[in-house]
Amino acid sequence: MSLIEARNMSVAYTDTPALAAVDLSIEPGEIVTVIGPNGSGKSTLIRALLGVVAPSGGSIHRKPGLRIGYVPQKLSLDANLPLTVRRFLCLPRRHSAAEIAAMLERVGVPGLQERQMSALSGGQFQRVLLARALLMKPEILILDEATQGLDQPGVAAFYRLIEAIRSEMGCAVLMVSHDLHVVMRATDRVVCLNGHICCEGAPTVVSEMPEYRALFGLGTGGALALYQHAHDHEHDHLGAGDGHDHHHPHHGAA
């Protein structure tokens, strides 16, 4: 049984369609990455799957009692608000001191319980957000560009952690990301979104290319990933393809 399934789902804000005719299912244990240009509807898709916005057409089905862990793109906290990591992790549900200590250690930031949230670095903050999501014991972990603001080594380390956690906990992972050069190695399926699902499939990173070395900090240059992108079909205004999917290389900017 799928954890979440969207069927012919559309979302519109006023008269402007943000998403049209989306069919997407997330299966237990898989890692799915959603990519697309700015304004393509990535965050709208996440909000709809979370139940924050209602579809204007089609439907969304969630497994009954589905436990979701969510890591937002960013979370603004008042710098003057006295809030320790421990207290933050107990919102909205309290957890034992032992649970909190173990989870902070698991996500790579041990001993931060009494640190003020406002005093955390960007990388520490994102790992605390991840810890909070994982304390929910999720069946699916949803991350909306959760590595924004991190440097390249921080991004790579964060995704290695996500992959390890998926293996340990068995939870599915749905990620929105621009970090193609790192994410592709850990992803089971890539969904290309641009107001509709252009294509989806298993990714391939070509590791012998010079661009690849730049991606992993082995040199300088633009961060490009070469991956298989089934997208040489025509789309009408709602994004319906001509039914033919043929793979061709496509450059994706990180």
PDB file of C-alpha atoms in Angstrom:
ATOM      1  CA  MET A   1       0.000   0.000   0.000  1.00  0.00           C
ATOM      2  CA  SER A   2       1.310   3.449  -0.932  1.00  0.00           C
ATOM      3  CA  LEU A   3       2.030   5.831   1.931  1.00  0.00           C
ATOM      4  CA  ILE A   4       0.745   8.823  -0.040  1.00  0.00           C
ATOM      5  CA  GLU A   5      -0.857   8.840  -3.466  1.00  0.00           C
ATOM      6  CA  ALA A   6      -1.950  11.804  -5.578  1.00  0.00           C
ATOM      7  CA  ARG A   7      -4.346  11.067  -8.416  1.00  0.00           C
ATOM      8  CA  ASN A   8      -4.844  13.598 -11.204  1.00  0.00           C
ATOM      9  CA  MET A   9      -4.258  16.282  -8.565  1.00  0.00           C
ATOM     10  CA  SER A  10      -4.406  19.973  -9.372  1.00  0.00           C
ATOM     11  CA  VAL A  11      -3.784  22.946  -7.092  1.00  0.00           C
ATOM     12  CA  ALA A  12      -4.776  26.493  -8.005  1.00  0.00           C
ATOM     13  CA  TYR A  13      -4.247  29.775  -6.193  1.00  0.00           C
ATOM     14  CA  THR A  14      -7.087  32.118  -7.267  1.00  0.00           C
ATOM     15  CA  ASP A  15      -7.233  31.645 -11.041  1.00  0.00           C
ATOM     16  CA  THR A  16      -3.638  30.570 -11.448  1.00  0.00           C
ATOM     17  CA  PRO A  17      -2.947  26.815 -11.609  1.00  0.00           C
ATOM     18  CA  ALA A  18       0.185  25.915  -9.642  1.00  0.00           C
ATOM     19  CA  LEU A  19      -0.015  22.185 -10.349  1.00  0.00           C
ATOM     20  CA  ALA A  20      -2.008  20.250 -12.917  1.00  0.00           C
ATOM     21  CA  ALA A  21      -2.770  16.564 -13.427  1.00  0.00           C
ATOM     22  CA  VAL A  22      -0.206  15.213 -10.940  1.00  0.00           C
ATOM     23  CA  ASP A  23      -0.082  11.450 -10.442  1.00  0.00           C
ATOM     24  CA  LEU A  24       2.438  10.497  -7.798  1.00  0.00           C
ATOM     25  CA  SER A  25       2.756   7.733  -5.233  1.00  0.00           C
ATOM     26  CA  ILE A  26       5.335   7.269  -2.488  1.00  0.00           C
ATOM     27  CA  GLU A  27       6.003   3.675  -1.513  1.00  0.00           C
ATOM     28  CA  PRO A  28       7.334   2.434   1.849  1.00  0.00           C
ATOM     29  CA  GLY A  29      11.103   2.743   2.202  1.00  0.00           C
ATOM     30  CA  GLU A  30      11.914   4.527  -1.051  1.00  0.00           C
ATOM     31  CA  ILE A  31      13.790   7.817  -1.496  1.00  0.00           C
ATOM     32  CA  VAL A  32      12.150  10.164  -4.005  1.00  0.00           C
ATOM     33  CA  THR A  33      13.618  13.513  -5.018  1.00  0.00           C
ATOM     34  CA  VAL A  34      11.546  16.251  -6.648  1.00  0.00           C
ATOM     35  CA  ILE A  35      13.430  18.687  -8.874  1.00  0.00           C
ATOM     36  CA  GLY A  36      12.316  21.614 -10.983  1.00  0.00           C
ATOM     37  CA  PRO A  37      12.944  25.298 -11.692  1.00  0.00           C
ATOM     38  CA  ASN A  38      11.809  28.104  -9.427  1.00  0.00           C
ATOM     39  CA  GLY A  39       8.049  28.499  -9.596  1.00  0.00           C
ATOM     40  CA  SER A  40       7.540  24.932 -10.791  1.00  0.00           C
ATOM     41  CA  GLY A  41       5.253  24.036  -7.885  1.00  0.00           C
ATOM     42  CA  LYS A  42       7.672  21.996  -5.756  1.00  0.00           C
ATOM     43  CA  SER A  43       6.685  23.570  -2.432  1.00  0.00           C
ATOM     44  CA  THR A  44       3.017  23.530  -3.466  1.00  0.00           C
ATOM     45  CA  LEU A  45       3.306  19.789  -4.073  1.00  0.00           C
ATOM     46  CA  ILE A  46       4.798  19.262  -0.610  1.00  0.00           C
ATOM     47  CA  ARG A  47       2.112  21.432   1.029  1.00  0.00           C
ATOM     48  CA  ALA A  48      -0.621  19.474  -0.745  1.00  0.00           C
ATOM     49  CA  LEU A  49       0.840  16.091   0.235  1.00  0.00           C
ATOM     50  CA  LEU A  50       1.125  17.307   3.839  1.00  0.00           C
ATOM     51  CA  GLY A  51      -2.514  18.428   3.785  1.00  0.00           C
ATOM     52  CA  VAL A  52      -1.678  22.123   4.290  1.00  0.00           C
ATOM     53  CA  VAL A  53      -3.382  23.112   1.025  1.00  0.00           C
ATOM     54  CA  ALA A  54      -6.358  21.333  -0.468  1.00  0.00           C
ATOM     55  CA  PRO A  55      -6.296  20.191  -4.094  1.00  0.00           C
ATOM     56  CA  SER A  56      -8.620  22.044  -6.434  1.00  0.00           C
ATOM     57  CA  GLY A  57      -8.970  18.907  -8.530  1.00  0.00           C
ATOM     58  CA  GLY A  58      -8.217  15.221  -8.232  1.00  0.00           C
ATOM     59  CA  SER A  59      -7.451  13.601  -4.900  1.00  0.00           C
ATOM     60  CA  ILE A  60      -4.781  12.728  -2.337  1.00  0.00           C
ATOM     61  CA  HIS A  61      -4.898   9.499  -0.380  1.00  0.00           C
ATOM     62  CA  ARG A  62      -2.755   8.908   2.702  1.00  0.00           C
ATOM     63  CA  LYS A  63      -2.304   5.638   4.524  1.00  0.00           C
ATOM     64  CA  PRO A  64      -4.598   5.740   7.589  1.00  0.00           C
ATOM     65  CA  GLY A  65      -2.659   6.915  10.642  1.00  0.00           C
ATOM     66  CA  LEU A  66       0.375   7.830   8.526  1.00  0.00           C
ATOM     67  CA  ARG A  67       3.203   9.283  10.643  1.00  0.00           C
ATOM     68  CA  ILE A  68       4.970  12.109   8.824  1.00  0.00           C
ATOM     69  CA  GLY A  69       8.223  13.805   9.826  1.00  0.00           C
ATOM     70  CA  TYR A  70       8.678  17.196   8.160  1.00  0.00           C
ATOM     71  CA  VAL A  71      11.831  19.300   7.785  1.00  0.00           C
ATOM     72  CA  PRO A  72      10.945  22.732   6.347  1.00  0.00           C
ATOM     73  CA  GLN A  73      13.038  24.810   3.968  1.00  0.00           C
ATOM     74  CA  LYS A  74      13.591  27.328   6.720  1.00  0.00           C
ATOM     75  CA  LEU A  75      12.156  28.124  10.111  1.00  0.00           C
ATOM     76  CA  SER A  76      12.310  31.651  11.468  1.00  0.00           C
ATOM     77  CA  LEU A  77      12.592  31.944  15.235  1.00  0.00           C
ATOM     78  CA  ASP A  78      12.801  35.235  17.110  1.00  0.00           C
ATOM     79  CA  ALA A  79      16.443  35.608  18.125  1.00  0.00           C
ATOM     80  CA  ASN A  80      15.286  37.135  21.415  1.00  0.00           C
ATOM     81  CA  LEU A  81      13.054  34.182  22.246  1.00  0.00           C
ATOM     82  CA  PRO A  82      14.626  32.041  24.976  1.00  0.00           C
ATOM     83  CA  LEU A  83      14.188  28.547  23.592  1.00  0.00           C
ATOM     84  CA  THR A  84      16.575  25.704  24.247  1.00  0.00           C
ATOM     85  CA  VAL A  85      17.071  22.809  21.871  1.00  0.00           C
ATOM     86  CA  ARG A  86      15.518  20.480  24.454  1.00  0.00           C
ATOM     87  CA  ARG A  87      12.365  22.573  24.747  1.00  0.00           C
ATOM     88  CA  PHE A  88      12.135  22.948  20.962  1.00  0.00           C
ATOM     89  CA  LEU A  89      12.332  19.177  20.495  1.00  0.00           C
ATOM     90  CA  CYS A  90       9.415  18.734  22.907  1.00  0.00           C
ATOM     91  CA  LEU A  91       7.100  20.765  20.656  1.00  0.00           C
ATOM     92  CA  PRO A  92       4.397  19.643  20.104  1.00  0.00           C
ATOM     93  CA  ARG A  93       5.024  16.296  21.840  1.00  0.00           C
ATOM     94  CA  ARG A  94       7.179  15.717  24.896  1.00  0.00           C
ATOM     95  CA  HIS A  95      10.060  13.255  24.684  1.00  0.00           C
ATOM     96  CA  SER A  96      12.238  11.803  27.411  1.00  0.00           C
ATOM     97  CA  ALA A  97      15.702  13.165  28.119  1.00  0.00           C
ATOM     98  CA  ALA A  98      17.163   9.847  26.956  1.00  0.00           C
ATOM     99  CA  GLU A  99      15.254   9.956  23.645  1.00  0.00           C
ATOM    100  CA  ILE A 100      16.390  13.509  22.986  1.00  0.00           C
ATOM    101  CA  ALA A 101      20.024  12.775  23.842  1.00  0.00           C
ATOM    102  CA  ALA A 102      20.076   9.673  21.626  1.00  0.00           C
ATOM    103  CA  MET A 103      18.490  11.458  18.657  1.00  0.00           C
ATOM    104  CA  LEU A 104      20.800  14.471  18.858  1.00  0.00           C
ATOM    105  CA  GLU A 105      23.738  12.081  18.874  1.00  0.00           C
ATOM    106  CA  ARG A 106      22.286  10.154  15.924  1.00  0.00           C
ATOM    107  CA  VAL A 107      21.967  13.269  13.769  1.00  0.00           C
ATOM    108  CA  GLY A 108      25.495  14.352  14.619  1.00  0.00           C
ATOM    109  CA  VAL A 109      24.974  17.172  17.129  1.00  0.00           C
ATOM    110  CA  PRO A 110      25.333  15.520  20.567  1.00  0.00           C
ATOM    111  CA  GLY A 111      25.077  17.502  23.768  1.00  0.00           C
ATOM    112  CA  LEU A 112      23.176  20.523  22.444  1.00  0.00           C
ATOM    113  CA  GLN A 113      20.153  20.080  24.714  1.00  0.00           C
ATOM    114  CA  GLU A 114      20.643  23.282  26.687  1.00  0.00           C
ATOM    115  CA  ARG A 115      21.981  25.386  23.793  1.00  0.00           C
ATOM    116  CA  GLN A 116      19.737  28.233  22.700  1.00  0.00           C
ATOM    117  CA  MET A 117      18.184  27.679  19.256  1.00  0.00           C
ATOM    118  CA  SER A 118      19.262  31.198  18.306  1.00  0.00           C
ATOM    119  CA  ALA A 119      22.914  30.288  18.995  1.00  0.00           C
ATOM    120  CA  LEU A 120      23.065  27.334  16.574  1.00  0.00           C
ATOM    121  CA  SER A 121      24.967  27.400  13.306  1.00  0.00           C
ATOM    122  CA  GLY A 122      23.056  26.749  10.092  1.00  0.00           C
ATOM    123  CA  GLY A 123      24.172  23.131   9.966  1.00  0.00           C
ATOM    124  CA  GLN A 124      23.336  22.523  13.628  1.00  0.00           C
ATOM    125  CA  PHE A 125      19.921  24.129  13.180  1.00  0.00           C
ATOM    126  CA  GLN A 126      19.033  21.866  10.244  1.00  0.00           C
ATOM    127  CA  ARG A 127      20.130  18.760  12.151  1.00  0.00           C
ATOM    128  CA  VAL A 128      18.013  19.792  15.134  1.00  0.00           C
ATOM    129  CA  LEU A 129      15.041  20.187  12.762  1.00  0.00           C
ATOM    130  CA  LEU A 130      15.804  16.709  11.442  1.00  0.00           C
ATOM    131  CA  ALA A 131      15.994  15.335  14.991  1.00  0.00           C
ATOM    132  CA  ARG A 132      12.581  16.821  15.749  1.00  0.00           C
ATOM    133  CA  ALA A 133      11.101  15.170  12.654  1.00  0.00           C
ATOM    134  CA  LEU A 134      12.675  11.792  13.470  1.00  0.00           C
ATOM    135  CA  LEU A 135      11.424  11.858  17.064  1.00  0.00           C
ATOM    136  CA  MET A 136       7.940  11.485  15.519  1.00  0.00           C
ATOM    137  CA  LYS A 137       9.049   7.984  14.385  1.00  0.00           C
ATOM    138  CA  PRO A 138       7.902   8.789  10.851  1.00  0.00           C
ATOM    139  CA  GLU A 139       6.915   6.336   8.156  1.00  0.00           C
ATOM    140  CA  ILE A 140       7.799   9.067   5.683  1.00  0.00           C
ATOM    141  CA  LEU A 141      10.295  11.897   6.101  1.00  0.00           C
ATOM    142  CA  ILE A 142       9.539  14.966   3.962  1.00  0.00           C
ATOM    143  CA  LEU A 143      12.293  17.547   3.393  1.00  0.00           C
ATOM    144  CA  ASP A 144      11.638  20.805   1.521  1.00  0.00           C
ATOM    145  CA  GLU A 145      15.059  22.035   0.349  1.00  0.00           C
ATOM    146  CA  ALA A 146      16.387  21.283   3.813  1.00  0.00           C
ATOM    147  CA  THR A 147      20.016  22.084   2.937  1.00  0.00           C
ATOM    148  CA  GLN A 148      19.569  25.691   1.851  1.00  0.00           C
ATOM    149  CA  GLY A 149      22.332  27.828   3.296  1.00  0.00           C
ATOM    150  CA  LEU A 150      24.713  24.941   3.974  1.00  0.00           C
ATOM    151  CA  ASP A 151      28.099  24.762   2.280  1.00  0.00           C
ATOM    152  CA  GLN A 152      28.911  21.916  -0.078  1.00  0.00           C
ATOM    153  CA  PRO A 153      30.538  19.594   2.492  1.00  0.00           C
ATOM    154  CA  GLY A 154      27.604  20.262   4.816  1.00  0.00           C
ATOM    155  CA  VAL A 155      25.135  19.385   2.056  1.00  0.00           C
ATOM    156  CA  ALA A 156      26.942  16.137   1.228  1.00  0.00           C
ATOM    157  CA  ALA A 157      27.131  15.131   4.893  1.00  0.00           C
ATOM    158  CA  PHE A 158      23.434  15.899   5.418  1.00  0.00           C
ATOM    159  CA  TYR A 159      22.350  13.659   2.540  1.00  0.00           C
ATOM    160  CA  ARG A 160      24.641  10.845   3.648  1.00  0.00           C
ATOM    161  CA  LEU A 161      22.912  11.085   7.017  1.00  0.00           C
ATOM    162  CA  ILE A 162      19.466  10.945   5.378  1.00  0.00           C
ATOM    163  CA  GLU A 163      20.441   7.841   3.419  1.00  0.00           C
ATOM    164  CA  ALA A 164      21.779   6.128   6.568  1.00  0.00           C
ATOM    165  CA  ILE A 165      18.631   6.994   8.520  1.00  0.00           C
ATOM    166  CA  ARG A 166      16.434   5.579   5.749  1.00  0.00           C
ATOM    167  CA  SER A 167      18.400   2.342   5.948  1.00  0.00           C
ATOM    168  CA  GLU A 168      18.143   2.178   9.753  1.00  0.00           C
ATOM    169  CA  MET A 169      14.545   3.300  10.252  1.00  0.00           C
ATOM    170  CA  GLY A 170      13.036   1.978   7.043  1.00  0.00           C
ATOM    171  CA  CYS A 171      11.131   5.188   6.454  1.00  0.00           C
ATOM    172  CA  ALA A 172      10.391   6.581   3.027  1.00  0.00           C
ATOM    173  CA  VAL A 173      11.985   9.924   2.154  1.00  0.00           C
ATOM    174  CA  LEU A 174      10.526  12.609  -0.109  1.00  0.00           C
ATOM    175  CA  MET A 175      12.943  15.458  -0.818  1.00  0.00           C
ATOM    176  CA  VAL A 176      12.762  18.694  -2.766  1.00  0.00           C
ATOM    177  CA  SER A 177      16.291  19.609  -3.741  1.00  0.00           C
ATOM    178  CA  HIS A 178      18.556  21.560  -6.065  1.00  0.00           C
ATOM    179  CA  ASP A 179      21.601  19.595  -4.913  1.00  0.00           C
ATOM    180  CA  LEU A 180      21.433  17.135  -7.775  1.00  0.00           C
ATOM    181  CA  HIS A 181      25.120  16.326  -7.737  1.00  0.00           C
ATOM    182  CA  VAL A 182      24.827  14.919  -4.211  1.00  0.00           C
ATOM    183  CA  VAL A 183      21.219  13.756  -4.039  1.00  0.00           C
ATOM    184  CA  MET A 184      21.338  11.629  -7.169  1.00  0.00           C
ATOM    185  CA  ARG A 185      23.591   9.055  -5.551  1.00  0.00           C
ATOM    186  CA  ALA A 186      21.099   8.355  -2.785  1.00  0.00           C
ATOM    187  CA  THR A 187      17.859   8.670  -4.718  1.00  0.00           C
ATOM    188  CA  ASP A 188      15.745   5.758  -5.916  1.00  0.00           C
ATOM    189  CA  ARG A 189      13.521   7.925  -8.096  1.00  0.00           C
ATOM    190  CA  VAL A 190      13.644  11.473  -9.451  1.00  0.00           C
ATOM    191  CA  VAL A 191      10.475  13.404 -10.281  1.00  0.00           C
ATOM    192  CA  CYS A 192      10.895  16.368 -12.629  1.00  0.00           C
ATOM    193  CA  LEU A 193       8.235  18.993 -11.942  1.00  0.00           C
ATOM    194  CA  ASN A 194       7.259  22.085 -13.882  1.00  0.00           C
ATOM    195  CA  GLY A 195       3.629  22.717 -13.038  1.00  0.00           C
ATOM    196  CA  HIS A 196       3.066  19.061 -13.875  1.00  0.00           C
ATOM    197  CA  ILE A 197       5.241  15.949 -13.732  1.00  0.00           C
ATOM    198  CA  CYS A 198       7.412  16.123 -16.830  1.00  0.00           C
ATOM    199  CA  CYS A 199       9.034  12.772 -16.184  1.00  0.00           C
ATOM    200  CA  GLU A 200      10.281  10.474 -13.469  1.00  0.00           C
ATOM    201  CA  GLY A 201      12.663   7.601 -13.187  1.00  0.00           C
ATOM    202  CA  ALA A 202      15.892   6.264 -11.728  1.00  0.00           C
ATOM    203  CA  PRO A 203      18.797   8.756 -11.832  1.00  0.00           C
ATOM    204  CA  THR A 204      22.242   8.255 -13.238  1.00  0.00           C
ATOM    205  CA  VAL A 205      25.265  10.360 -12.386  1.00  0.00           C
ATOM    206  CA  VAL A 206      28.184  10.147 -14.794  1.00  0.00           C
ATOM    207  CA  SER A 207      31.109  10.052 -12.374  1.00  0.00           C
ATOM    208  CA  GLU A 208      33.913  10.076 -14.957  1.00  0.00           C
ATOM    209  CA  MET A 209      33.036  13.531 -16.313  1.00  0.00           C
ATOM    210  CA  PRO A 210      35.192  16.542 -15.369  1.00  0.00           C
ATOM    211  CA  GLU A 211      32.075  18.327 -14.091  1.00  0.00           C
ATOM    212  CA  TYR A 212      31.579  15.516 -11.585  1.00  0.00           C
ATOM    213  CA  ARG A 213      34.929  16.306  -9.904  1.00  0.00           C
ATOM    214  CA  ALA A 214      33.848  19.898  -9.406  1.00  0.00           C
ATOM    215  CA  LEU A 215      30.597  18.797  -7.865  1.00  0.00           C
ATOM    216  CA  PHE A 216      32.258  16.986  -4.990  1.00  0.00           C
ATOM    217  CA  GLY A 217      34.793  19.665  -4.208  1.00  0.00           C
ATOM    218  CA  LEU A 218      37.542  17.966  -6.213  1.00  0.00           C
ATOM    219  CA  GLY A 219      38.030  21.007  -8.411  1.00  0.00           C
ATOM    220  CA  THR A 220      36.433  24.277  -9.386  1.00  0.00           C
ATOM    221  CA  GLY A 221      33.723  25.000 -11.875  1.00  0.00           C
ATOM    222  CA  GLY A 222      29.996  25.009 -12.265  1.00  0.00           C
ATOM    223  CA  ALA A 223      28.019  22.469 -10.348  1.00  0.00           C
ATOM    224  CA  LEU A 224      26.358  20.428 -13.059  1.00  0.00           C
ATOM    225  CA  ALA A 225      25.094  16.896 -12.927  1.00  0.00           C
ATOM    226  CA  LEU A 226      24.477  14.801 -16.000  1.00  0.00           C
ATOM    227  CA  TYR A 227      21.538  12.535 -15.402  1.00  0.00           C
ATOM    228  CA  GLN A 228      19.015  10.636 -17.427  1.00  0.00           C
ATOM    229  CA  HIS A 229      15.974  12.781 -18.072  1.00  0.00           C
ATOM    230  CA  ALA A 230      13.088  11.290 -20.060  1.00  0.00           C
ATOM    231  CA  HIS A 231      11.740  14.493 -21.516  1.00  0.00           C
ATOM    232  CA  ASP A 232      11.802  14.733 -25.290  1.00  0.00           C
ATOM    233  CA  HIS A 233       8.055  14.682 -25.675  1.00  0.00           C
ATOM    234  CA  GLU A 234       5.738  17.586 -26.307  1.00  0.00           C
ATOM    235  CA  HIS A 235       3.448  19.008 -23.635  1.00  0.00           C
ATOM    236  CA  ASP A 236       0.119  20.679 -24.104  1.00  0.00           C
ATOM    237  CA  HIS A 237      -0.906  23.473 -21.733  1.00  0.00           C
ATOM    238  CA  LEU A 238      -1.790  20.980 -18.993  1.00  0.00           C
ATOM    239  CA  GLY A 239       1.440  19.083 -19.435  1.00  0.00           C
ATOM    240  CA  ALA A 240       0.104  15.964 -21.135  1.00  0.00           C
ATOM    241  CA  GLY A 241       2.887  14.283 -23.042  1.00  0.00           C
ATOM    242  CA  ASP A 242       2.693  12.563 -26.395  1.00  0.00           C
ATOM    243  CA  GLY A 243       3.138   9.239 -24.658  1.00  0.00           C
ATOM    244  CA  HIS A 244       6.711   8.684 -25.767  1.00  0.00           C
ATOM    245  CA  ASP A 245       9.504   8.670 -23.236  1.00  0.00           C
ATOM    246  CA  HIS A 246      13.012   8.496 -24.611  1.00  0.00           C
ATOM    247  CA  HIS A 247      16.047   9.028 -22.423  1.00  0.00           C
ATOM    248  CA  HIS A 248      18.521  11.717 -23.294  1.00  0.00           C
ATOM    249  CA  PRO A 249      21.195  13.504 -21.282  1.00  0.00           C
ATOM    250  CA  HIS A 250      20.150  16.683 -19.555  1.00  0.00           C
ATOM    251  CA  HIS A 251      22.180  19.096 -17.518  1.00  0.00           C
ATOM    252  CA  GLY A 252      20.721  20.060 -14.165  1.00  0.00           C
ATOM    253  CA  ALA A 253      22.105  23.025 -12.292  1.00  0.00           C
ATOM    254  CA  ALA A 254      22.593  22.516  -8.607  1.00  0.00           C
TER     255      ALA A 254
END
